Amino acid sequence: MKEIIPDPPPIVRNDVAAIQALFQQNVIPSYGRFDLVMSHGSGSYIYDVAGKRFLDFGGGIAVCALGHAHPAITEALLEQSRRLVHISNYYYHEPQGRLAQALVALIGPGKCFFCNSGAEANEGLFKLARRFGHEEGRFEILTTFNSFHGRTLAGIAATGQEKIKMGFSPAVPGFRHVPYNDLDAMRAAISPATAAILVEGIQGEGGVTPATPEYLLGLRQLCNERRLLFLIDAVQDGHFRTGTFQSFQRILESPELANGSRAGFLPDGISMAKSLGGGFPIGAFWVRTSYCDLLSAGSHGATFGGSPLACAVALKVLDVIQREKLADNARRIGEFLRSGLQRLAQIYPDTIANVRGLGLMLGMQLSTSLQDLPGEMAKTQAARFAGLLHGAGLLSIPAGTHIVRFLPALNLSQSEASEGLQIIESVLATLS
Ligand SMILES: Cc1ncc(COP(=O)(O)O)c(C=O)c1O
């Protein structure tokens, strides 16, 4: 053994250059990382190894629902790990059963399957759609341009963005894309091979674009008429981020909708991940009662899926969200942030083209006529703007070429939201 295990590297505690060198030498360079080396976090703040404090409006890309180092998560991890971390899905255990029950209660009648990530949750929905259409030779899933459904081979085939697919052909067959929020295009794309339609309630990676209520209701009706599964990818916009458990519930609150048109609205399948574990990896998909036994014993599985540890943490995240009324907080602080950003868009119209999103899933679109921002020219304007925000002490997530996303913890306070707005304003002021 001695010969094949190299000596451990020297301790590089807090040495930025040495930590980055470890990555450059040993980590596959598939991410365009920012030049930041993080050390620890507390609530909505993260500290780098030099001790610089950042207000976290990125939330680990909509994952850290309770912020960083939340004591309830630490407690749940400790308590469950003293009992049982993992047992495989050959056996029953209480945390998985209770988590499934909680998700069903929040969505509607059906059943859940547990996995480890968003891409894997979507894979489960793809298999569900293929099983559903199998006997009639139907297998095709229609998705939308600008969508994002994960990095597996089927995930990139489902994703409606060429840059994600490049260099990985041949594509997994059975996916076609149509424009988002365009019901006629979806209707026209249905073929005899179509089995399902998959959309995000709010396109996240594509630039924070919410579905219209008419689109969601229209897709539901279309799927009923043509006997298709209506699937929603709620990996990013779900878990109370918009102020309701699912973004479609928030979108369908629209007062303009005809009375009763939204009553009983449910898709046939929903994929979830990200905030579900508040930072501990867990994914899931829910399937409506009529189809929830299609994936019969032996047809699908995941070794780590729904482990006692992951489920105990996810149950605790749900418990804190409900006990501390964080859905209401996401709605209220989201509205505060949104109106603050809109005010900034009025003051700096040459820099901010528009602000969109719901609750604590907000996107600030930079003007396409904005001059080149300082930073690496190989990076998008959005990434360079995020870099400027880093310099001023705020973390955000770029999307597309021109959108800066804000996906903070659901327990963000109003004073933290104000601080974030001040930081954004300070950067905007230097650019005008
Ligand atoms: C809407 C959506 N679906 C799927 C995924 C993939 O999730 P994961 O990275 O956990 O596989 C993401 C990730 O950003 C996402 O935003």
PDB file of C-alpha atoms and ligand atoms in Angstrom, residues 61-63 116-122 147-152 159 200-206 233-237 271-274 282-283 361 405, ligand 1:
ATOM      1  CA  ILE A  61     -27.162  28.040  -5.903  1.00  0.00           C
ATOM      2  CA  ALA A  62     -30.487  27.890  -4.035  1.00  0.00           C
ATOM      3  CA  VAL A  63     -29.354  25.123  -1.679  1.00  0.00           C
ATOM      4  CA  ASN A 116     -29.165  12.402  -4.376  1.00  0.00           C
ATOM      5  CA  SER A 117     -29.310  15.314  -6.812  1.00  0.00           C
ATOM      6  CA  GLY A 118     -31.474  17.278  -9.192  1.00  0.00           C
ATOM      7  CA  ALA A 119     -30.143  15.556 -12.299  1.00  0.00           C
ATOM      8  CA  GLU A 120     -30.886  12.183 -10.758  1.00  0.00           C
ATOM      9  CA  ALA A 121     -34.408  13.275  -9.803  1.00  0.00           C
ATOM     10  CA  ASN A 122     -35.010  14.282 -13.427  1.00  0.00           C
ATOM     11  CA  SER A 147     -34.266  25.208 -19.757  1.00  0.00           C
ATOM     12  CA  PHE A 148     -31.774  23.428 -17.526  1.00  0.00           C
ATOM     13  CA  HIS A 149     -32.323  19.884 -16.315  1.00  0.00           C
ATOM     14  CA  GLY A 150     -28.927  18.638 -15.144  1.00  0.00           C
ATOM     15  CA  ARG A 151     -25.573  17.391 -16.396  1.00  0.00           C
ATOM     16  CA  THR A 152     -26.151  13.662 -16.963  1.00  0.00           C
ATOM     17  CA  THR A 159     -31.725  20.854 -21.434  1.00  0.00           C
ATOM     18  CA  GLU A 200     -39.473  24.533 -14.932  1.00  0.00           C
ATOM     19  CA  GLY A 201     -41.994  26.703 -13.089  1.00  0.00           C
ATOM     20  CA  ILE A 202     -39.350  29.422 -13.203  1.00  0.00           C
ATOM     21  CA  GLN A 203     -36.414  28.887 -15.548  1.00  0.00           C
ATOM     22  CA  GLY A 204     -33.391  29.330 -13.289  1.00  0.00           C
ATOM     23  CA  GLU A 205     -30.136  28.782 -15.157  1.00  0.00           C
ATOM     24  CA  GLY A 206     -31.873  30.159 -18.246  1.00  0.00           C
ATOM     25  CA  ASP A 233     -38.623  20.424 -12.668  1.00  0.00           C
ATOM     26  CA  ALA A 234     -38.728  22.207  -9.310  1.00  0.00           C
ATOM     27  CA  VAL A 235     -35.103  21.551  -8.409  1.00  0.00           C
ATOM     28  CA  GLN A 236     -34.223  25.240  -8.175  1.00  0.00           C
ATOM     29  CA  ASP A 237     -37.485  27.123  -7.647  1.00  0.00           C
ATOM     30  CA  SER A 271     -38.428  16.718  -9.346  1.00  0.00           C
ATOM     31  CA  MET A 272     -36.809  18.277  -6.281  1.00  0.00           C
ATOM     32  CA  ALA A 273     -33.302  18.639  -4.781  1.00  0.00           C
ATOM     33  CA  LYS A 274     -31.184  21.678  -3.779  1.00  0.00           C
ATOM     34  CA  ILE A 282     -30.701  14.743  -1.336  1.00  0.00           C
ATOM     35  CA  GLY A 283     -33.039  14.703  -4.325  1.00  0.00           C
ATOM     36  CA  MET A 361     -35.467  33.781  -6.597  1.00  0.00           C
ATOM     37  CA  ARG A 405     -29.226  35.794  -9.784  1.00  0.00           C
TER      38      ARG A 405
HETATM   39  C1  LIG B   1     -33.933  23.393 -12.708  1.00  0.00           C
HETATM   40  C2  LIG B   1     -32.766  22.497 -12.429  1.00  0.00           C
HETATM   41  N1  LIG B   1     -32.875  21.193 -12.699  1.00  0.00           N
HETATM   42  C3  LIG B   1     -31.866  20.339 -12.453  1.00  0.00           C
HETATM   43  C4  LIG B   1     -30.673  20.787 -11.937  1.00  0.00           C
HETATM   44  C5  LIG B   1     -29.551  19.826 -11.674  1.00  0.00           C
HETATM   45  O1  LIG B   1     -29.411  19.640 -10.305  1.00  0.00           O
HETATM   46  P1  LIG B   1     -28.073  18.971  -9.728  1.00  0.00           P
HETATM   47  O2  LIG B   1     -26.961  19.905 -10.000  1.00  0.00           O
HETATM   48  O3  LIG B   1     -28.371  18.773  -8.271  1.00  0.00           O
HETATM   49  O4  LIG B   1     -27.901  17.679 -10.445  1.00  0.00           O
HETATM   50  C6  LIG B   1     -30.513  22.141 -11.646  1.00  0.00           C
HETATM   51  C7  LIG B   1     -29.232  22.662 -11.124  1.00  0.00           C
HETATM   52  O5  LIG B   1     -28.939  23.835 -11.162  1.00  0.00           O
HETATM   53  C8  LIG B   1     -31.582  23.014 -11.905  1.00  0.00           C
HETATM   54  O6  LIG B   1     -31.491  24.336 -11.659  1.00  0.00           O
END
